[in-house]
Short mmCIF file of C-alpha atoms in Angstrom, two decimals:
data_model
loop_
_atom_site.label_atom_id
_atom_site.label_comp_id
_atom_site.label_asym_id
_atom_site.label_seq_id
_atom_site.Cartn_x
_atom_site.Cartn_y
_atom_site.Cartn_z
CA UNK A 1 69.03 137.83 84.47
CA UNK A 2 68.72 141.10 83.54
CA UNK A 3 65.95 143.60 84.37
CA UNK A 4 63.25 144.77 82.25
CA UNK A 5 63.73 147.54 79.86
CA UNK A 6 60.41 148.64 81.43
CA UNK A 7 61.34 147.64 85.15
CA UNK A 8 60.61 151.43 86.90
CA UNK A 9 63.85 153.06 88.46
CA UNK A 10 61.95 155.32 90.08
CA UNK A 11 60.99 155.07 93.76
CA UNK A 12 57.57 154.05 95.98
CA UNK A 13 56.59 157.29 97.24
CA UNK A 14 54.03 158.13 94.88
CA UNK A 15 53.88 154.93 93.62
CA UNK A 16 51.76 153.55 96.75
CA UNK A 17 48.58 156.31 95.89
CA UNK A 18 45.93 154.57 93.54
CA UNK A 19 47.71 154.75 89.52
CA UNK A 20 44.69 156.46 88.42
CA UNK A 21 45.25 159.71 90.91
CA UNK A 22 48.46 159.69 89.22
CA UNK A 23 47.15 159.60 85.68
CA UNK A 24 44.28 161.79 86.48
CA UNK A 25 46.65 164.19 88.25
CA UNK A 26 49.24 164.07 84.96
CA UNK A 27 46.76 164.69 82.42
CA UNK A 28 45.32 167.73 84.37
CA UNK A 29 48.88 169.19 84.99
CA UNK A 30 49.75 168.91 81.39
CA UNK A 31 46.98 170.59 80.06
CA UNK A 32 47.22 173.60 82.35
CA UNK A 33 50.71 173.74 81.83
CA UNK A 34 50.25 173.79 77.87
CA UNK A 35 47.64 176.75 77.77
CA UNK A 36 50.31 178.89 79.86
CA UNK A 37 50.84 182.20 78.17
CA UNK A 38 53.48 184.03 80.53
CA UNK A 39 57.29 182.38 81.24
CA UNK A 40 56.51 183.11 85.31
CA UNK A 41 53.91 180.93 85.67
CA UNK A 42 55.26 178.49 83.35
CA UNK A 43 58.80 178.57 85.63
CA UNK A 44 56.34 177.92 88.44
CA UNK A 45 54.75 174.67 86.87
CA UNK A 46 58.61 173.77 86.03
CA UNK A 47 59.32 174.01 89.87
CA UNK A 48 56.25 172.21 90.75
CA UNK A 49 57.21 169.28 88.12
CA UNK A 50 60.94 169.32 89.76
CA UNK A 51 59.58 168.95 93.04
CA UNK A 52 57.03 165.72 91.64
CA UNK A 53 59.93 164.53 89.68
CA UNK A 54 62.24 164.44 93.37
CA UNK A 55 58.89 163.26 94.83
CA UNK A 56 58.88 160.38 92.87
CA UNK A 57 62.52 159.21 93.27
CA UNK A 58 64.22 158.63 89.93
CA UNK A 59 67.83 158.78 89.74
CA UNK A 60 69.11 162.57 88.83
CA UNK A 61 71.29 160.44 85.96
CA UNK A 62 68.60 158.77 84.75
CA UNK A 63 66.52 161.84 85.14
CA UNK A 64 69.13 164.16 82.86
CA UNK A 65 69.27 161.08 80.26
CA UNK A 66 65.55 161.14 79.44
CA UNK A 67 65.47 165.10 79.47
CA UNK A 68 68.38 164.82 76.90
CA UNK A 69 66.21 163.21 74.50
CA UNK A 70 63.48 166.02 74.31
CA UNK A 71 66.00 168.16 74.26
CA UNK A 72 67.48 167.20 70.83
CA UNK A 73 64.12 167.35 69.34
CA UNK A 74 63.36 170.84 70.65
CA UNK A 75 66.50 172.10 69.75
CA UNK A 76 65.89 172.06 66.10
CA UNK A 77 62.52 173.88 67.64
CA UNK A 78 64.45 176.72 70.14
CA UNK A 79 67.18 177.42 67.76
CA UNK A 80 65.21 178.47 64.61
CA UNK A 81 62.08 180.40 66.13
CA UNK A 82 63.96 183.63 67.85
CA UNK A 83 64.81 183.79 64.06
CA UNK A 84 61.47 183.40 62.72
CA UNK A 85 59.41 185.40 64.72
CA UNK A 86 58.11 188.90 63.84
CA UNK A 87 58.89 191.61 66.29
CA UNK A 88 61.28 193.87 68.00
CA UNK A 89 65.05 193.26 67.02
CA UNK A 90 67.55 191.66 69.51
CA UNK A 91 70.86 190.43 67.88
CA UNK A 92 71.87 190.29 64.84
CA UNK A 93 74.14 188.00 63.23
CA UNK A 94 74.78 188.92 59.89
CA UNK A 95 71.39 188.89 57.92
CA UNK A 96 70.06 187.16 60.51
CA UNK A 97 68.25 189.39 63.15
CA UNK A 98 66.84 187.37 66.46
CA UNK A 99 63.36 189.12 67.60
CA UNK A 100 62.59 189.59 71.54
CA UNK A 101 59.32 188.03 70.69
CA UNK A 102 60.83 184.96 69.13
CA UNK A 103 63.10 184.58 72.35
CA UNK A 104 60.16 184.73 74.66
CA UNK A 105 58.04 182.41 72.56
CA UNK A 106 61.20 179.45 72.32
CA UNK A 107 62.32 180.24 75.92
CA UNK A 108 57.95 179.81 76.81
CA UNK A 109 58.25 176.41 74.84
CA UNK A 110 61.01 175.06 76.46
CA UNK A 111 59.63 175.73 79.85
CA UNK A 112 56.24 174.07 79.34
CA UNK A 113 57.52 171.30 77.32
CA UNK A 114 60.57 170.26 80.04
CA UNK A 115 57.58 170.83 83.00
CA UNK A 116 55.62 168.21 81.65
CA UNK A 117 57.79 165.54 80.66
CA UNK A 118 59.15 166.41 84.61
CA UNK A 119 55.57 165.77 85.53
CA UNK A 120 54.93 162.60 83.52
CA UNK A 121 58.81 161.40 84.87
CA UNK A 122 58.03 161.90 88.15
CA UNK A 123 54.11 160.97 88.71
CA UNK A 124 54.70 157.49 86.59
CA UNK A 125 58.09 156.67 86.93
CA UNK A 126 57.90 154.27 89.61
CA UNK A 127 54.91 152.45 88.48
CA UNK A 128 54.84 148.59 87.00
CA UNK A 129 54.06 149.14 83.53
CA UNK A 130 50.87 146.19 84.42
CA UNK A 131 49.95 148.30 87.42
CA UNK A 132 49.48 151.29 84.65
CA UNK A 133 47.90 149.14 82.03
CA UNK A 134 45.24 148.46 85.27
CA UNK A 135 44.90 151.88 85.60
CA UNK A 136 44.31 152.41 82.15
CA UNK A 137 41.69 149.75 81.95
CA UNK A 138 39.73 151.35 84.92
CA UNK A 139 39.99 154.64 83.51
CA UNK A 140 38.05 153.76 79.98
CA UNK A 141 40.74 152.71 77.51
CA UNK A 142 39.10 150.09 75.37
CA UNK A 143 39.06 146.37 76.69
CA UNK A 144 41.43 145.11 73.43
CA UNK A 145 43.72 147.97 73.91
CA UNK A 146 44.08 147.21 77.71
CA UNK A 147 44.54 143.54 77.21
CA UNK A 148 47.52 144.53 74.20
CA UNK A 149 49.32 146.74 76.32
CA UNK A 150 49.21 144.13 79.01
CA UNK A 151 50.94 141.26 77.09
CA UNK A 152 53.10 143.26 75.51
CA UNK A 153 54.51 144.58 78.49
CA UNK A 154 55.02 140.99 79.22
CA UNK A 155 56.39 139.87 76.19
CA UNK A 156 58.93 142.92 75.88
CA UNK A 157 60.73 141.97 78.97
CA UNK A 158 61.49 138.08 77.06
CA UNK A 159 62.02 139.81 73.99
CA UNK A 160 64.59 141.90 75.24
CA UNK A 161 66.76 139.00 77.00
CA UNK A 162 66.29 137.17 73.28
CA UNK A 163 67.84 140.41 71.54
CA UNK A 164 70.68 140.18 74.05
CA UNK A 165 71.02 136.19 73.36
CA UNK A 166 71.48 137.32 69.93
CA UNK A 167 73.74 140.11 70.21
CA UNK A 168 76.30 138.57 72.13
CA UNK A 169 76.04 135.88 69.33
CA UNK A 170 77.12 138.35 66.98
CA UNK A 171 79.45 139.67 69.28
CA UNK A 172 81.22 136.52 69.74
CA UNK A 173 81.61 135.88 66.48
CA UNK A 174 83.32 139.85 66.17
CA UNK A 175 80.69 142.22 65.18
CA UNK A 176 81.45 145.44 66.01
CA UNK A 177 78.68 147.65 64.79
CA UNK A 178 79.99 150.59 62.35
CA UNK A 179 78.06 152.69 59.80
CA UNK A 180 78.18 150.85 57.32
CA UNK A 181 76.13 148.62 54.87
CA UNK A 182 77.64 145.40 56.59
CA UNK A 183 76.12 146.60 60.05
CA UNK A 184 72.66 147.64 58.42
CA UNK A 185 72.54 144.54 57.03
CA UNK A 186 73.64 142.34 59.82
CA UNK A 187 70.86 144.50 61.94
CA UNK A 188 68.27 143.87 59.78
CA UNK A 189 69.05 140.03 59.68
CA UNK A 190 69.26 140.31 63.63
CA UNK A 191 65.69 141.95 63.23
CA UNK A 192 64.29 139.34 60.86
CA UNK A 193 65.23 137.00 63.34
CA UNK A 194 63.63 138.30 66.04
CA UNK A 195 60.53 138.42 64.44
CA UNK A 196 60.84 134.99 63.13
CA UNK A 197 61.56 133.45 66.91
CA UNK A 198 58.97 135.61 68.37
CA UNK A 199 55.97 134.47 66.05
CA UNK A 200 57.04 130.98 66.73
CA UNK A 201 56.61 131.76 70.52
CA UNK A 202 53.23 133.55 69.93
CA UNK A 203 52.04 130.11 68.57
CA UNK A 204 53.33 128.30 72.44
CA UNK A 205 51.91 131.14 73.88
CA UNK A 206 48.81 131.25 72.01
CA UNK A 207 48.44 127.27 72.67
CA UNK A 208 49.59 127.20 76.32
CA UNK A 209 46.35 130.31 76.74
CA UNK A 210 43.90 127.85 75.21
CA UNK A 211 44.49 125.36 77.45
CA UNK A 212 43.87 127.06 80.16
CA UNK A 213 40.52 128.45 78.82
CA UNK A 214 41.35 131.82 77.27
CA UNK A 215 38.28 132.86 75.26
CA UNK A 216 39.65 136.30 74.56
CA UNK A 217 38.96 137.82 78.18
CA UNK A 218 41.72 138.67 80.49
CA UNK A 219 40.37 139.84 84.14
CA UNK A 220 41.53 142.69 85.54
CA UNK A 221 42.63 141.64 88.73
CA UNK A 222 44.40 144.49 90.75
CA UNK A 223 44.09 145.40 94.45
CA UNK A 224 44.36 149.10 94.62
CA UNK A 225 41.70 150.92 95.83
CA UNK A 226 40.53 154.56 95.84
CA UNK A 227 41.12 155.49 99.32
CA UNK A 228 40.24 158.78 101.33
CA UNK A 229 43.72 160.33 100.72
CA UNK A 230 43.66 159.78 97.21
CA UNK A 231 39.78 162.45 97.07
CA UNK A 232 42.12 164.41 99.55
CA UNK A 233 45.37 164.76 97.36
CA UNK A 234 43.36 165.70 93.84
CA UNK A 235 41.14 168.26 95.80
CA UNK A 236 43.98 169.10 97.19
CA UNK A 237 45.44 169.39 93.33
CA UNK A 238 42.58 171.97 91.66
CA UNK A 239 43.33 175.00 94.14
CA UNK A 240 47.06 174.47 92.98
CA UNK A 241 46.14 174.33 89.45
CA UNK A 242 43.50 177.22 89.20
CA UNK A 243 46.67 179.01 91.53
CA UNK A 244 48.82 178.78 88.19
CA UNK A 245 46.21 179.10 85.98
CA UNK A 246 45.41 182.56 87.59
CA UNK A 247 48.76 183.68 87.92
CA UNK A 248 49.01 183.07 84.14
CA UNK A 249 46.06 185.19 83.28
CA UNK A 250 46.42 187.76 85.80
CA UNK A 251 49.91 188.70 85.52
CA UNK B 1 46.83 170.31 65.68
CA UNK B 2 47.02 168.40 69.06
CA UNK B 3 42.76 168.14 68.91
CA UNK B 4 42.98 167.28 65.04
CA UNK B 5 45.77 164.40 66.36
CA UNK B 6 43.91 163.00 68.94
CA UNK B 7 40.81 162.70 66.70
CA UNK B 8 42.32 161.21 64.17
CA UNK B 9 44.12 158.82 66.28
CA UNK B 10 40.76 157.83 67.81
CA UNK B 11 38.95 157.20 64.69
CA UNK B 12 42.09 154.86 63.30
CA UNK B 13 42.36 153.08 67.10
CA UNK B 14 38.23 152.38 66.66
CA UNK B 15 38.37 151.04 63.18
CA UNK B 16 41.27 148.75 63.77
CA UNK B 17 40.30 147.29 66.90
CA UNK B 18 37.17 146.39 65.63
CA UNK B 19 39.26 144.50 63.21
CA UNK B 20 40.92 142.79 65.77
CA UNK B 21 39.73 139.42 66.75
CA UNK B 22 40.19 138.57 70.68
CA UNK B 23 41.80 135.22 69.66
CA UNK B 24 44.37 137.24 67.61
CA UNK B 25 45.76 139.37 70.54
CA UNK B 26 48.18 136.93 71.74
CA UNK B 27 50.31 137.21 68.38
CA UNK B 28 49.13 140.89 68.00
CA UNK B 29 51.56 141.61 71.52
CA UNK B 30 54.28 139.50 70.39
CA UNK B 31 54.36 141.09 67.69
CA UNK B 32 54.36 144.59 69.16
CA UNK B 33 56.76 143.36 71.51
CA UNK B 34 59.36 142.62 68.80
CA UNK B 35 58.80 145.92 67.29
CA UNK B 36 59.24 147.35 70.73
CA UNK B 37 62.42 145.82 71.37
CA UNK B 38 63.94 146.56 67.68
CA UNK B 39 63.25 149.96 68.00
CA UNK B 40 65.67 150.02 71.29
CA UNK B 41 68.50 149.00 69.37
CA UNK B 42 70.86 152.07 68.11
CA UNK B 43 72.17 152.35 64.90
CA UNK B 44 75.28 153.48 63.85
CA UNK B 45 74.88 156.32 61.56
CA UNK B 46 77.25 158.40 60.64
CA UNK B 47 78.67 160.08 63.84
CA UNK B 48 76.07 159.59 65.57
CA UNK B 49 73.19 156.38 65.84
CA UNK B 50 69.45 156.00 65.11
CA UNK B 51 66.88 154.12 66.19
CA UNK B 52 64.75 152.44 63.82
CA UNK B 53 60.54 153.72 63.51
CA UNK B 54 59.99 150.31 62.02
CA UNK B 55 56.70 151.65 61.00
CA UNK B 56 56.42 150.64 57.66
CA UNK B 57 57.78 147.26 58.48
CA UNK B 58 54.72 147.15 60.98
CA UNK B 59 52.03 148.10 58.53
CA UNK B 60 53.84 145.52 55.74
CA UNK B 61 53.34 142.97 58.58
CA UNK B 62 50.72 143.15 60.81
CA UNK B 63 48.02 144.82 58.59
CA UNK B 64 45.85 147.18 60.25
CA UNK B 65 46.96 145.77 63.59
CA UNK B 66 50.13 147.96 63.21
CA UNK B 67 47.61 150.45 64.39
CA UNK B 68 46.91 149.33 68.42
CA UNK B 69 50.60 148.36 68.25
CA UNK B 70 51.94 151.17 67.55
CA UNK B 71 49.34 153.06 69.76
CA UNK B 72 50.57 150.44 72.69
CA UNK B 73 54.17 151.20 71.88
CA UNK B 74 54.12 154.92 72.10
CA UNK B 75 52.34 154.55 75.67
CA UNK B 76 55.00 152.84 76.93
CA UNK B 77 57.78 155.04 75.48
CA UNK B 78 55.78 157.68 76.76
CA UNK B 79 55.52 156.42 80.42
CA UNK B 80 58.92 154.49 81.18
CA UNK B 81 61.02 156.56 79.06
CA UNK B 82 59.29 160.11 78.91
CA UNK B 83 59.60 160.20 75.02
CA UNK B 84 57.22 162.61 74.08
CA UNK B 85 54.66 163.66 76.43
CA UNK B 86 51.41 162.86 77.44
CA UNK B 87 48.95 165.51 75.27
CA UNK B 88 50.83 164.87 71.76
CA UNK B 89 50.39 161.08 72.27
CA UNK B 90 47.57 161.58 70.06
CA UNK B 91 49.41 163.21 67.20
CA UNK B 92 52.53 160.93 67.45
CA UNK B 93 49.87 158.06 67.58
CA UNK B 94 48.54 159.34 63.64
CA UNK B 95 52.06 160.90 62.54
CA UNK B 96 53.44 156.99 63.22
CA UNK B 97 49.90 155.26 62.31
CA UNK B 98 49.45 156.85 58.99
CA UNK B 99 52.53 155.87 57.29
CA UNK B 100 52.10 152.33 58.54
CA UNK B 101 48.26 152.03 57.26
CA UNK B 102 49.36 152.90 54.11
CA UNK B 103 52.02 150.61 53.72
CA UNK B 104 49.62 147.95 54.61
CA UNK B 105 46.90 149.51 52.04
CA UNK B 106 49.39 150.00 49.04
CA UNK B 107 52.15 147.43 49.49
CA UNK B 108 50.84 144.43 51.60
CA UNK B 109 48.63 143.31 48.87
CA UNK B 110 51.70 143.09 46.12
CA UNK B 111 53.26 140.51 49.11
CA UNK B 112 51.85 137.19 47.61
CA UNK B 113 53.03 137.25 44.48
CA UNK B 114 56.57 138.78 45.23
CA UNK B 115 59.77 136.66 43.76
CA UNK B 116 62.80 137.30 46.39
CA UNK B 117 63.96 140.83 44.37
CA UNK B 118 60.67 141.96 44.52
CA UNK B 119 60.37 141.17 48.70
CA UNK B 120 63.54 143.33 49.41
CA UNK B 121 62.25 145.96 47.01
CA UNK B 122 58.94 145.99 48.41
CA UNK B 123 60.29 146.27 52.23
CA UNK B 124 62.82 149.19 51.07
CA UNK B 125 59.98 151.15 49.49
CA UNK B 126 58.17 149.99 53.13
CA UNK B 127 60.99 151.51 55.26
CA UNK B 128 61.41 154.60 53.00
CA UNK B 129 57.66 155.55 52.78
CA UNK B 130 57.40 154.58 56.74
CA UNK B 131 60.29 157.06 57.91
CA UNK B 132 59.68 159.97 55.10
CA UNK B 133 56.09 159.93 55.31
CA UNK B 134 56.38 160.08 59.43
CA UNK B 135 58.58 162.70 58.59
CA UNK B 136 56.58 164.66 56.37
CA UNK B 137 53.43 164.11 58.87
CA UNK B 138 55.60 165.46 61.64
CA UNK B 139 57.19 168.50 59.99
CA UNK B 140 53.08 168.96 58.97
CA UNK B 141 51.80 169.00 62.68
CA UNK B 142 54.41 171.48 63.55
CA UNK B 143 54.24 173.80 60.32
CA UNK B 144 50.70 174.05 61.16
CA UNK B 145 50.94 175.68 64.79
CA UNK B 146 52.44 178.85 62.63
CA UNK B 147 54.55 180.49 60.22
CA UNK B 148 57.00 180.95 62.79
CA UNK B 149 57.61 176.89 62.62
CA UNK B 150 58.41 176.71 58.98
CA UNK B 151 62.38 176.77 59.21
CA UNK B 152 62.39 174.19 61.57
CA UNK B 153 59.90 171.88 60.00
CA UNK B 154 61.73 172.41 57.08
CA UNK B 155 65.25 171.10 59.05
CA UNK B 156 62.85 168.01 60.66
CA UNK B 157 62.50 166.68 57.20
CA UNK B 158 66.12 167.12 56.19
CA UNK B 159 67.06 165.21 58.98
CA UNK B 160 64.98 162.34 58.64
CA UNK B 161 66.24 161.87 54.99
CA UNK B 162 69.54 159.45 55.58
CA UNK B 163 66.78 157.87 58.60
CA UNK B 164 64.80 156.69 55.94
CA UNK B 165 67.86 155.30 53.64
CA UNK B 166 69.27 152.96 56.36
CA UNK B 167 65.42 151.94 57.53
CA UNK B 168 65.35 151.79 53.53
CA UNK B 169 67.77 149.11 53.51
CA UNK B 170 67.31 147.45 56.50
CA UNK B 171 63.69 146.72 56.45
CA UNK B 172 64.66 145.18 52.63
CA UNK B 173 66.96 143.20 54.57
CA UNK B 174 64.44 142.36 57.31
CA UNK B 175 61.75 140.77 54.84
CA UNK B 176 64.44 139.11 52.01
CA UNK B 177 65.29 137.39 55.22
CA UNK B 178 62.29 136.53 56.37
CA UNK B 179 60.78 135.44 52.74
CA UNK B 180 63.67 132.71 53.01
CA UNK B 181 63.36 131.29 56.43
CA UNK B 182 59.93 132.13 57.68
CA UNK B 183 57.57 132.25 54.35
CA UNK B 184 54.56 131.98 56.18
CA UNK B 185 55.16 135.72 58.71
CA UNK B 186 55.23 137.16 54.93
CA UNK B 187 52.60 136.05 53.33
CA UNK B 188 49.83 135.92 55.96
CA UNK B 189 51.00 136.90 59.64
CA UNK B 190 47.96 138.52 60.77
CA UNK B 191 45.86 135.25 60.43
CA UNK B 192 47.65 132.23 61.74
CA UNK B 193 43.48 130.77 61.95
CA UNK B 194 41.66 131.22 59.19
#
């Protein structure tokens, strides 16, 4: 059987604190970390997400997979603005001229934008996806939304060993997936299907809840509480941020 | 931009959960689910692969539900995979949601009375619209920040151009196939209980 796409990787050190320190503690680090202005402090909030991300245990090669991801996006991002900003000349390619300014505003970006997906890696990555939908739930997300994200964590994990059934189908019959219209279309046929077998299991699902007296309520049954340490690690959190906040402004 | 996101993203979450009946959730996260999953396959493309936004499909499908799905989606991308981070949830939340609402507004109605040339055509324009119009809202949000952006806004929408002609063809694919085997997801999926 294989494991969720969801399962976490990452490990139980930060996982054992109460889920909403960690989301509370995320959301606060990323917005501090976003209104940074100089690249020091901004290297410090990278070091500090390095140090959460090693806190919470993931896998460097996991770790370096997920970075490469925001990476291609900002690329496009880094490579074009040392061009594009106004300001002081650098190096010159031909008639292109790369400003100082432009430099310091890409190198800022990439900073602040690799510190927080660091952060989020680290503070959330060894959570159960149902142990943060709890979290979510007790911090204010809407009932419905709660109760969505909840069965559809559930159902992605089935879904996921169905798309497997039917790729090895394919593969047994010799698809080997190329770019090319005969892949698309085989794809979208293997997507068609998936929909098709997953609304029919819906309906069982949707049956099999009615029995048992679902009237559109799902109870939020989680045992983490809000203990002493948990007060004691986010007071312990503001000094640190107002720290970096300062050293921004003040530098 | 990311204030403007998050508003916006709000405003669409409220309106379409109020939409959503309770009894309707089960499908709702099946649904999702499948989306979820589809979007984790790679596409060969080229040199390189894709994966799939399967946005317009979403919004051809699941009506203004696509919304919550979506929303639900890009959480857990955000959390177990670190796509994105956690501040422009709200703007990937509209620049995804948009598109899909739409598709749902301008195309789902023409779904009824669609002969089997007319469902592919109808899920190609679906795809296309999805993928260039998440495009467009994207290279938007970051044109927006400042001038400085332009170039690679610009380069965002140039590379979501061949995106949107194999999502083009595919999600044609995906509902010709589905108008043969499973009628009834087509024509009304949202409400299996009226």
């Amino acid at each position: 059987m294989q494991p969720s796409p969801l399962s976490p990787r990452g490990g139980r050190l930060l996982a054992q604190h109460d889920p909403r320190l960690l989301v509370v503690a995320l959301v606060l680090f990323a917005l501090v970390t976003v209104s940074l202005k100089t690249p020091t402090a901004a290297a410090v909030a990278l070091a500090a997400a390095l140090a959460l991300a090693a806190a919470g245990g993931l896998p460097l090669r996991e770790l370096l997979r997920r970075l490469a991801v925001l990476e291609g996006f900002m690329l496009v991002v880094l490579a074009t603005l040392p061009f594009t900003v106004p300001g002081e000349a650098w190096l010159t390619f031909g008639p292109l001229t790369a400003t100082r300014e432009g430099l310091f505003t890409a190198v800022l970006i990439a900073l602040k934008a690799n510190a927080v997906v660091l952060a989020l890696l680290g503070l959330l990555g060894g959570l159960e996806p149902a142990v943060l939908g709890h979290a979510l739930g007790r911090l204010g997300l809407p009932e419905k939304l709660v109760h969505l994200l909840l069965l559809t964590v559930r159902q992605i994990a089935l879904l996921d060993q169905e798309q497997r059934r039917l790729r090895q189908a394919m593969r047994a019959r010799a698809f080997v997936p190329r770019s090319d219209r005969h892949t698309w279309i085989s794809y979208g046929n293997l997507i068609g299907m998936l929909l098709v077998r997953s609304l029919e299991r819906s309906r069982r699902i949707e049956a099999a809840m009615r029995c048992r007296g679902f009237q559109g309520r799902l109870y939020l049954l989680d045992s983490h509480r809000w203990r002493f340490p948990d007060t004691a690690w986010l007071v312990g959190l503001l000094p640190l941020l107002a720290g970096l906040l300062a050293l921004d402004r003040l530098s | 931009m990311l204030i403007t996101g998050a508003v916006v993203s709000v405003g669409l979450l409220a309106v379409s959960l109020r939409r959503l009946d309770y009894q309707a959730l089960p499908q709702a996260a099946v649904l999702a689910a499948t989306f979820f999953v589809a979007s984790l396959i790679s596409v060969p493309l080229g040199p390189s692969s894709v994966h799939l936004l399967l946005n317009g499909l979403m919004g051809l499908l699941l009506g203004w539900t696509a919304v919550p799905a979506l929303f639900v989606a890009l959480v857990l991308q955000a959390a177990f995979f670190g796509f994105g981070g956690v501040l422009v949830l709200g703007v990937n939340t509209m620049n995804m949601a948009l598109p899909a609402v739409l598709c749902a507004l301008v195309l789902r109605p023409l779904l009824p009375r669609a002969g089997p040339r007319a469902m592919f055509l109808i899920g190609a324009a679906a795809g296309a619209a999805g993928v260039m119009l998440t495009g467009t809202c994207v290279a938007l949000s970051l044109g927006l920040s400042g001038e400085p952006f332009w170039p690679a806004a610009k380069a965002i929408v140039l590379i979501y151009i061949p995106l949107a002609l194999v999502e083009a063809l595919m999600t044609g694919t995906v509902m010709s196939f589905l108008n043969r085997v499973a009628p009834e997801l087509v024509l009304h999926g949202e409400a299996p209980h009226v």
